[in-house]
C-alpha cells in the first residue's frame, strides 16, 4: 500500500475564517482608536500594536490547522498542534477511535497512547477513511 497523508478538514475551514475575522476586527479597531470621544489619546504605535495583536491571535488560531498524519509501510508520523512524533509500526499496538473521543489515537505499549489530532470526529467519513487506511497499513506491517 502506498503512503497516505491526512489532515483535518472542517477545523481548517473554521480556523481560516476565524483568523481572517480576527485580523479584520483588530485592524478596524486599531484604525478607529485614534478617534475616541473619551478624551483618551491613542498614538499611531497603539494602533499598530492593536493590528499586530490581531495578527498574533490569528496565527495562534491557525496553529489548529497544523495537525497531520503521514503513514507508509515502515511507520507513521503524527504531527499535532505543537509536537511531532514518528513511530515504527512495530511500536504501535492498535489504531483506535474510542467512543466519544474527538480524535483518533495510536495505542502504544505500556498503556500509553498518542492522539492523532489530524483525524477528527467532526470530519465523519474523512475520519473513517483515514482510520481504515492507517489500520490497513498497520495490518500489512503486522501480518
Tab-separated table of N, CA and C in Angstrom:
chain	number	residue	atom	x	y	z
A	1	UNK	N	0.850	-1.192	0.000
A	1	UNK	CA	0.000	0.000	0.000
A	1	UNK	C	0.892	1.250	0.000
A	2	UNK	N	0.496	2.236	-0.710
A	2	UNK	CA	1.267	3.476	-0.837
A	2	UNK	C	1.159	4.316	0.441
A	3	UNK	N	1.994	5.297	0.516
A	3	UNK	CA	1.965	6.210	1.653
A	3	UNK	C	0.676	7.030	1.636
A	4	UNK	N	0.190	7.356	2.820
A	4	UNK	CA	-1.032	8.167	2.941
A	4	UNK	C	-0.747	9.368	3.825
A	5	UNK	N	-1.519	10.409	3.615
A	5	UNK	CA	-1.414	11.618	4.432
A	5	UNK	C	-2.819	12.156	4.660
A	6	UNK	N	-3.107	12.500	5.906
A	6	UNK	CA	-4.417	13.046	6.246
A	6	UNK	C	-4.255	14.295	7.099
A	7	UNK	N	-5.139	15.243	6.852
A	7	UNK	CA	-5.231	16.475	7.631
A	7	UNK	C	-6.696	16.682	7.971
A	8	UNK	N	-6.980	17.387	9.061
A	8	UNK	CA	-8.391	17.646	9.375
A	8	UNK	C	-9.015	18.571	8.330
A	9	UNK	N	-10.300	18.432	8.097
A	9	UNK	CA	-10.965	19.240	7.069
A	9	UNK	C	-11.721	20.422	7.658
A	10	UNK	N	-12.691	20.148	8.511
A	10	UNK	CA	-13.567	21.220	8.995
A	10	UNK	C	-12.832	22.257	9.831
A	11	UNK	N	-11.930	21.805	10.687
A	11	UNK	CA	-11.227	22.758	11.558
A	11	UNK	C	-10.368	23.704	10.733
A	12	UNK	N	-9.886	23.243	9.579
A	12	UNK	CA	-9.083	24.122	8.726
A	12	UNK	C	-9.938	25.254	8.168
A	13	UNK	N	-11.159	24.944	7.778
A	13	UNK	CA	-12.059	25.982	7.271
A	13	UNK	C	-12.444	26.960	8.379
A	14	UNK	N	-12.799	26.415	9.541
A	14	UNK	CA	-13.220	27.262	10.662
A	14	UNK	C	-12.069	28.138	11.145
A	15	UNK	N	-10.893	27.546	11.291
A	15	UNK	CA	-9.735	28.315	11.762
A	15	UNK	C	-9.338	29.399	10.763
A	16	UNK	N	-9.409	29.093	9.491
A	16	UNK	CA	-9.094	30.095	8.476
A	16	UNK	C	-10.052	31.273	8.528
A	17	UNK	N	-11.345	30.963	8.643
A	17	UNK	CA	-12.349	32.031	8.738
A	17	UNK	C	-12.154	32.854	10.007
A	18	UNK	N	-11.874	32.190	11.116
A	18	UNK	CA	-11.645	32.908	12.381
A	18	UNK	C	-10.414	33.802	12.298
A	19	UNK	N	-9.361	33.315	11.658
A	19	UNK	CA	-8.134	34.101	11.535
A	19	UNK	C	-8.387	35.366	10.714
A	20	UNK	N	-9.097	35.225	9.613
A	20	UNK	CA	-9.420	36.394	8.781
A	20	UNK	C	-10.285	37.365	9.573
A	21	UNK	N	-11.271	36.838	10.301
A	21	UNK	CA	-12.156	37.673	11.112
A	21	UNK	C	-11.367	38.433	12.180
A	22	UNK	N	-10.456	37.744	12.877
A	22	UNK	CA	-9.654	38.397	13.915
A	22	UNK	C	-8.809	39.529	13.351
A	23	UNK	N	-8.148	39.281	12.241
A	23	UNK	CA	-7.303	40.322	11.634
A	23	UNK	C	-8.171	41.506	11.209
A	24	UNK	N	-9.324	41.228	10.608
A	24	UNK	CA	-10.209	42.309	10.159
A	24	UNK	C	-10.712	43.140	11.335
A	25	UNK	N	-11.189	42.477	12.386
A	25	UNK	CA	-11.730	43.194	13.546
A	25	UNK	C	-10.648	44.022	14.226
A	26	UNK	N	-9.488	43.429	14.455
A	26	UNK	CA	-8.425	44.173	15.134
A	26	UNK	C	-7.879	45.300	14.264
A	27	UNK	N	-7.912	45.132	12.962
A	27	UNK	CA	-7.484	46.212	12.070
A	27	UNK	C	-8.472	47.375	12.144
A	28	UNK	N	-9.767	47.062	12.076
A	28	UNK	CA	-10.786	48.121	12.166
A	28	UNK	C	-10.697	48.830	13.516
A	29	UNK	N	-10.590	48.054	14.581
A	29	UNK	CA	-10.489	48.662	15.920
A	29	UNK	C	-9.221	49.506	16.015
A	30	UNK	N	-8.121	48.974	15.493
A	30	UNK	CA	-6.864	49.723	15.530
A	30	UNK	C	-6.948	51.031	14.770
A	31	UNK	N	-7.604	51.009	13.633
A	31	UNK	CA	-7.726	52.235	12.833
A	31	UNK	C	-8.683	53.240	13.477
A	32	UNK	N	-9.687	52.749	14.195
A	32	UNK	CA	-10.647	53.647	14.840
A	32	UNK	C	-10.182	54.142	16.207
A	33	UNK	N	-9.104	53.597	16.722
A	33	UNK	CA	-8.625	54.001	18.046
A	33	UNK	C	-8.241	55.467	18.124
A	34	UNK	N	-7.768	56.031	17.080
A	34	UNK	CA	-7.297	57.408	17.118
A	34	UNK	C	-8.405	58.422	17.340
A	35	UNK	N	-9.646	58.041	17.159
A	35	UNK	CA	-10.770	58.969	17.207
A	35	UNK	C	-11.772	58.553	18.278
A	36	UNK	N	-11.500	58.852	19.544
A	36	UNK	CA	-12.441	58.471	20.602
A	36	UNK	C	-12.953	59.705	21.324
A	37	UNK	N	-14.230	59.683	21.707
A	37	UNK	CA	-14.803	60.824	22.427
A	37	UNK	C	-14.495	60.813	23.925
A	38	UNK	N	-13.745	59.824	24.405
A	38	UNK	CA	-13.484	59.704	25.841
A	38	UNK	C	-12.361	60.604	26.321
A	39	UNK	N	-11.625	61.176	25.421
A	39	UNK	CA	-10.517	62.035	25.811
A	39	UNK	C	-9.197	61.300	25.884
A	40	UNK	N	-9.236	59.986	25.741
A	40	UNK	CA	-8.005	59.200	25.750
A	40	UNK	C	-7.312	59.391	24.409
A	41	UNK	N	-6.019	59.580	24.480
A	41	UNK	CA	-5.254	59.806	23.249
A	41	UNK	C	-4.524	58.527	22.878
A	42	UNK	N	-4.847	58.003	21.713
A	42	UNK	CA	-4.162	56.824	21.193
A	42	UNK	C	-3.215	57.282	20.105
A	43	UNK	N	-1.992	56.820	20.193
A	43	UNK	CA	-0.984	57.176	19.199
A	43	UNK	C	-0.956	56.136	18.087
A	44	UNK	N	-0.208	56.440	17.070
A	44	UNK	CA	-0.059	55.520	15.951
A	44	UNK	C	0.516	54.186	16.411
A	45	UNK	N	1.428	54.228	17.375
A	45	UNK	CA	2.022	52.989	17.889
A	45	UNK	C	0.964	52.109	18.547
A	46	UNK	N	-0.037	52.714	19.215
A	46	UNK	CA	-1.128	51.950	19.816
A	46	UNK	C	-1.984	51.290	18.738
A	47	UNK	N	-2.210	52.009	17.665
A	47	UNK	CA	-2.998	51.451	16.565
A	47	UNK	C	-2.263	50.280	15.900
A	48	UNK	N	-0.977	50.447	15.674
A	48	UNK	CA	-0.175	49.378	15.073
A	48	UNK	C	-0.130	48.171	16.015
A	49	UNK	N	0.003	48.422	17.313
A	49	UNK	CA	0.027	47.328	18.289
A	49	UNK	C	-1.288	46.554	18.275
A	50	UNK	N	-2.400	47.247	18.120
A	50	UNK	CA	-3.702	46.588	18.076
A	50	UNK	C	-3.795	45.683	16.846
A	51	UNK	N	-3.334	46.161	15.718
A	51	UNK	CA	-3.345	45.349	14.493
A	51	UNK	C	-2.411	44.148	14.650
A	52	UNK	N	-1.242	44.369	15.225
A	52	UNK	CA	-0.294	43.268	15.454
A	52	UNK	C	-0.872	42.229	16.410
A	53	UNK	N	-1.617	42.677	17.399
A	53	UNK	CA	-2.270	41.749	18.322
A	53	UNK	C	-3.265	40.859	17.572
A	54	UNK	N	-4.002	41.432	16.655
A	54	UNK	CA	-4.926	40.653	15.834
A	54	UNK	C	-4.202	39.627	14.983
A	55	UNK	N	-3.066	40.015	14.424
A	55	UNK	CA	-2.276	39.089	13.606
A	55	UNK	C	-1.732	37.955	14.479
A	56	UNK	N	-1.250	38.271	15.680
A	56	UNK	CA	-0.747	37.233	16.582
A	56	UNK	C	-1.847	36.260	16.995
A	57	UNK	N	-3.032	36.774	17.307
A	57	UNK	CA	-4.152	35.903	17.660
A	57	UNK	C	-4.546	35.020	16.476
A	58	UNK	N	-4.530	35.582	15.292
A	58	UNK	CA	-4.848	34.811	14.088
A	58	UNK	C	-3.824	33.694	13.880
A	59	UNK	N	-2.561	34.001	14.111
A	59	UNK	CA	-1.526	32.970	13.997
A	59	UNK	C	-1.743	31.853	15.014
A	60	UNK	N	-2.156	32.213	16.215
A	60	UNK	CA	-2.471	31.213	17.230
A	60	UNK	C	-3.618	30.318	16.803
A	61	UNK	N	-4.644	30.906	16.221
A	61	UNK	CA	-5.781	30.123	15.738
A	61	UNK	C	-5.348	29.217	14.585
A	62	UNK	N	-4.471	29.704	13.737
A	62	UNK	CA	-4.014	28.912	12.590
A	62	UNK	C	-3.153	27.713	13.001
A	63	UNK	N	-2.649	27.708	14.235
A	63	UNK	CA	-1.934	26.528	14.728
A	63	UNK	C	-2.844	25.295	14.726
A	64	UNK	N	-4.146	25.518	14.831
A	64	UNK	CA	-5.084	24.401	14.823
A	64	UNK	C	-5.159	23.711	13.461
A	65	UNK	N	-4.610	24.339	12.431
A	65	UNK	CA	-4.605	23.726	11.101
A	65	UNK	C	-3.349	22.888	10.873
A	66	UNK	N	-2.452	22.865	11.820
A	66	UNK	CA	-1.166	22.198	11.674
A	66	UNK	C	-1.216	20.667	11.742
A	67	UNK	N	-2.135	20.033	12.472
A	67	UNK	CA	-2.095	18.570	12.594
A	67	UNK	C	-2.101	17.850	11.245
A	68	UNK	N	-1.305	16.762	11.228
A	68	UNK	CA	-1.179	15.948	10.020
A	68	UNK	C	-0.716	14.558	10.452
A	69	UNK	N	-1.144	13.567	9.734
A	69	UNK	CA	-0.633	12.216	9.948
A	69	UNK	C	-0.179	11.688	8.591
A	70	UNK	N	1.038	11.150	8.564
A	70	UNK	CA	1.597	10.528	7.366
A	70	UNK	C	1.976	9.103	7.738
A	71	UNK	N	1.650	8.189	6.879
A	71	UNK	CA	1.989	6.798	7.158
A	71	UNK	C	2.420	6.110	5.881
A	72	UNK	N	3.333	5.162	6.040
A	72	UNK	CA	3.770	4.332	4.932
A	72	UNK	C	4.008	2.930	5.476
A	73	UNK	N	4.640	2.079	4.709
A	73	UNK	CA	4.843	0.693	5.121
A	73	UNK	C	5.765	0.569	6.333
A	74	UNK	N	6.642	1.536	6.540
A	74	UNK	CA	7.582	1.464	7.662
A	74	UNK	C	7.006	1.972	8.975
A	75	UNK	N	6.186	3.023	8.920
A	75	UNK	CA	5.688	3.598	10.169
A	75	UNK	C	4.738	4.746	9.938
A	76	UNK	N	4.527	5.495	11.004
A	76	UNK	CA	3.561	6.591	10.978
A	76	UNK	C	4.175	7.812	11.659
A	77	UNK	N	3.946	8.967	11.068
A	77	UNK	CA	4.386	10.237	11.636
A	77	UNK	C	3.142	11.032	12.014
A	78	UNK	N	3.082	11.449	13.276
A	78	UNK	CA	1.948	12.206	13.784
A	78	UNK	C	2.435	13.598	14.165
A	79	UNK	N	1.853	14.605	13.522
A	79	UNK	CA	2.170	15.993	13.870
A	79	UNK	C	0.892	16.609	14.419
A	80	UNK	N	0.935	16.986	15.686
A	80	UNK	CA	-0.208	17.639	16.317
A	80	UNK	C	0.041	19.147	16.336
A	81	UNK	N	-0.644	19.870	17.174
A	81	UNK	CA	-0.541	21.330	17.170
A	81	UNK	C	0.895	21.793	17.406
A	82	UNK	N	1.566	21.194	18.368
A	82	UNK	CA	2.920	21.637	18.688
A	82	UNK	C	3.950	20.525	18.492
A	83	UNK	N	3.616	19.303	18.897
A	83	UNK	CA	4.584	18.209	18.869
A	83	UNK	C	4.494	17.392	17.588
A	84	UNK	N	5.567	16.651	17.339
A	84	UNK	CA	5.623	15.752	16.192
A	84	UNK	C	6.333	14.472	16.636
A	85	UNK	N	5.786	13.325	16.228
A	85	UNK	CA	6.355	12.027	16.609
A	85	UNK	C	6.374	11.107	15.405
A	86	UNK	N	7.360	10.243	15.378
A	86	UNK	CA	7.449	9.199	14.340
A	86	UNK	C	7.547	7.856	15.046
A	87	UNK	N	6.706	6.917	14.627
A	87	UNK	CA	6.689	5.590	15.218
A	87	UNK	C	6.812	4.543	14.122
A	88	UNK	N	7.607	3.519	14.378
A	88	UNK	CA	7.619	2.353	13.504
A	88	UNK	C	6.354	1.559	13.798
A	89	UNK	N	5.821	0.862	12.805
A	89	UNK	CA	4.586	0.099	13.035
A	89	UNK	C	4.772	-0.958	14.124
A	90	UNK	N	6.005	-1.423	14.342
A	90	UNK	CA	6.254	-2.409	15.391
A	90	UNK	C	5.996	-1.831	16.776
A	91	UNK	N	6.079	-0.505	16.906
A	91	UNK	CA	5.852	0.151	18.196
A	91	UNK	C	4.386	0.493	18.439
A	92	UNK	N	3.542	0.313	17.431
A	92	UNK	CA	2.125	0.657	17.545
A	92	UNK	C	1.324	-0.625	17.732
A	93	UNK	N	0.538	-0.676	18.809
A	93	UNK	CA	-0.289	-1.854	19.057
A	93	UNK	C	-1.586	-1.817	18.257
A	94	UNK	N	-2.253	-0.655	18.244
A	94	UNK	CA	-3.536	-0.514	17.558
A	94	UNK	C	-3.723	0.930	17.100
A	95	UNK	N	-4.556	1.091	16.099
A	95	UNK	CA	-5.067	2.404	15.711
A	95	UNK	C	-6.516	2.391	16.159
A	96	UNK	N	-6.883	3.311	17.061
A	96	UNK	CA	-8.241	3.272	17.618
A	96	UNK	C	-8.913	4.631	17.524
A	97	UNK	N	-10.223	4.572	17.660
A	97	UNK	CA	-11.034	5.782	17.718
A	97	UNK	C	-12.100	5.519	18.780
A	98	UNK	N	-11.761	5.757	20.060
A	98	UNK	CA	-12.684	5.421	21.147
A	98	UNK	C	-14.020	6.163	21.037
A	99	UNK	N	-15.082	5.532	21.515
A	99	UNK	CA	-16.403	6.162	21.517
A	99	UNK	C	-16.355	7.478	22.273
A	100	UNK	N	-16.910	8.518	21.685
A	100	UNK	CA	-16.970	9.834	22.318
A	100	UNK	C	-15.691	10.640	22.222
A	101	UNK	N	-14.652	10.076	21.619
A	101	UNK	CA	-13.378	10.794	21.501
A	101	UNK	C	-13.461	11.823	20.374
A	102	UNK	N	-12.701	12.880	20.505
A	102	UNK	CA	-12.672	13.922	19.478
A	102	UNK	C	-11.767	13.555	18.317
A	103	UNK	N	-10.756	12.743	18.589
A	103	UNK	CA	-9.832	12.347	17.533
A	103	UNK	C	-9.316	10.947	17.784
A	104	UNK	N	-8.704	10.386	16.739
A	104	UNK	CA	-8.167	9.023	16.802
A	104	UNK	C	-6.906	9.006	17.656
A	105	UNK	N	-6.430	7.795	17.909
A	105	UNK	CA	-5.180	7.693	18.655
A	105	UNK	C	-4.442	6.415	18.301
A	106	UNK	N	-3.154	6.445	18.531
A	106	UNK	CA	-2.299	5.284	18.362
A	106	UNK	C	-2.051	4.692	19.733
A	107	UNK	N	-2.412	3.427	19.902
A	107	UNK	CA	-2.167	2.730	21.164
A	107	UNK	C	-0.733	2.211	21.150
A	108	UNK	N	0.005	2.548	22.195
A	108	UNK	CA	1.410	2.174	22.298
A	108	UNK	C	1.592	1.195	23.456
A	109	UNK	N	2.750	0.554	23.559
A	109	UNK	CA	2.983	-0.366	24.683
A	109	UNK	C	2.906	0.356	26.031
A	110	UNK	N	2.670	-0.427	27.066
A	110	UNK	CA	2.615	0.042	28.458
A	110	UNK	C	1.490	1.053	28.682
A	111	UNK	N	0.330	0.805	28.083
A	111	UNK	CA	-0.867	1.625	28.263
A	111	UNK	C	-0.676	3.093	27.892
A	112	UNK	N	0.228	3.356	27.005
A	112	UNK	CA	0.423	4.721	26.524
A	112	UNK	C	-0.280	4.882	25.191
A	113	UNK	N	-0.576	6.104	24.837
A	113	UNK	CA	-1.160	6.398	23.525
A	113	UNK	C	-0.794	7.809	23.124
A	114	UNK	N	-0.932	8.064	21.844
A	114	UNK	CA	-0.735	9.422	21.334
A	114	UNK	C	-1.957	9.783	20.506
A	115	UNK	N	-2.484	10.957	20.745
A	115	UNK	CA	-3.641	11.432	19.994
A	115	UNK	C	-3.225	11.807	18.588
A	116	UNK	N	-4.094	11.502	17.638
A	116	UNK	CA	-3.869	11.849	16.237
A	116	UNK	C	-4.896	12.932	15.903
A	117	UNK	N	-4.532	14.171	16.168
A	117	UNK	CA	-5.464	15.280	16.002
A	117	UNK	C	-5.826	15.543	14.544
A	118	UNK	N	-5.110	14.944	13.620
A	118	UNK	CA	-5.424	15.124	12.203
A	118	UNK	C	-6.671	14.339	11.800
A	119	UNK	N	-7.046	13.358	12.617
A	119	UNK	CA	-8.232	12.553	12.324
A	119	UNK	C	-9.278	12.896	13.374
A	120	UNK	N	-10.192	13.795	13.023
A	120	UNK	CA	-11.164	14.324	13.969
A	120	UNK	C	-12.559	13.796	13.703
A	121	UNK	N	-13.309	13.585	14.781
A	121	UNK	CA	-14.658	13.029	14.682
A	121	UNK	C	-15.582	13.898	13.841
A	122	UNK	N	-15.399	15.212	13.867
A	122	UNK	CA	-16.293	16.102	13.119
A	122	UNK	C	-16.145	15.938	11.607
A	123	UNK	N	-15.070	15.292	11.164
A	123	UNK	CA	-14.860	15.077	9.737
A	123	UNK	C	-15.558	13.822	9.217
A	124	UNK	N	-16.210	13.099	10.082
A	124	UNK	CA	-17.028	11.917	9.778
A	124	UNK	C	-16.396	10.963	8.768
A	125	UNK	N	-16.877	10.939	7.520
A	125	UNK	CA	-16.417	9.961	6.528
A	125	UNK	C	-14.916	10.080	6.258
A	126	UNK	N	-14.417	11.292	6.273
A	126	UNK	CA	-12.977	11.501	6.085
A	126	UNK	C	-12.202	10.821	7.216
A	127	UNK	N	-12.697	10.933	8.433
A	127	UNK	CA	-12.049	10.298	9.585
A	127	UNK	C	-12.124	8.777	9.477
A	128	UNK	N	-13.258	8.259	9.054
A	128	UNK	CA	-13.411	6.813	8.899
A	128	UNK	C	-12.416	6.286	7.859
A	129	UNK	N	-12.314	6.977	6.741
A	129	UNK	CA	-11.378	6.565	5.690
A	129	UNK	C	-9.933	6.623	6.184
A	130	UNK	N	-9.611	7.645	6.963
A	130	UNK	CA	-8.248	7.787	7.486
A	130	UNK	C	-7.911	6.656	8.452
A	131	UNK	N	-8.825	6.349	9.353
A	131	UNK	CA	-8.578	5.276	10.323
A	131	UNK	C	-8.455	3.943	9.589
A	132	UNK	N	-9.304	3.700	8.622
A	132	UNK	CA	-9.214	2.447	7.854
A	132	UNK	C	-7.882	2.336	7.117
A	133	UNK	N	-7.430	3.439	6.528
A	133	UNK	CA	-6.149	3.414	5.818
A	133	UNK	C	-4.994	3.131	6.780
A	134	UNK	N	-5.017	3.763	7.944
A	134	UNK	CA	-3.959	3.507	8.936
A	134	UNK	C	-4.011	2.070	9.438
A	135	UNK	N	-5.220	1.563	9.674
A	135	UNK	CA	-5.350	0.175	10.125
A	135	UNK	C	-4.856	-0.801	9.060
A	136	UNK	N	-5.114	-0.499	7.781
A	136	UNK	CA	-4.630	-1.365	6.701
A	136	UNK	C	-3.101	-1.382	6.667
A	137	UNK	N	-2.501	-0.213	6.795
A	137	UNK	CA	-1.037	-0.154	6.821
A	137	UNK	C	-0.473	-0.888	8.042
A	138	UNK	N	-1.127	-0.723	9.171
A	138	UNK	CA	-0.698	-1.403	10.410
A	138	UNK	C	-0.819	-2.916	10.232
A	139	UNK	N	-1.919	-3.357	9.659
A	139	UNK	CA	-2.161	-4.788	9.446
A	139	UNK	C	-1.127	-5.358	8.475
A	140	UNK	N	-0.781	-4.595	7.454
A	140	UNK	CA	0.222	-5.032	6.480
A	140	UNK	C	1.596	-5.182	7.140
A	141	UNK	N	1.910	-4.287	8.050
A	141	UNK	CA	3.209	-4.338	8.746
A	141	UNK	C	3.234	-5.436	9.799
A	142	UNK	N	2.071	-5.810	10.339
A	142	UNK	CA	1.934	-6.868	11.348
A	142	UNK	C	1.036	-7.980	10.812
A	143	UNK	N	1.576	-8.862	9.980
A	143	UNK	CA	0.722	-9.902	9.401
A	143	UNK	C	0.187	-10.884	10.458
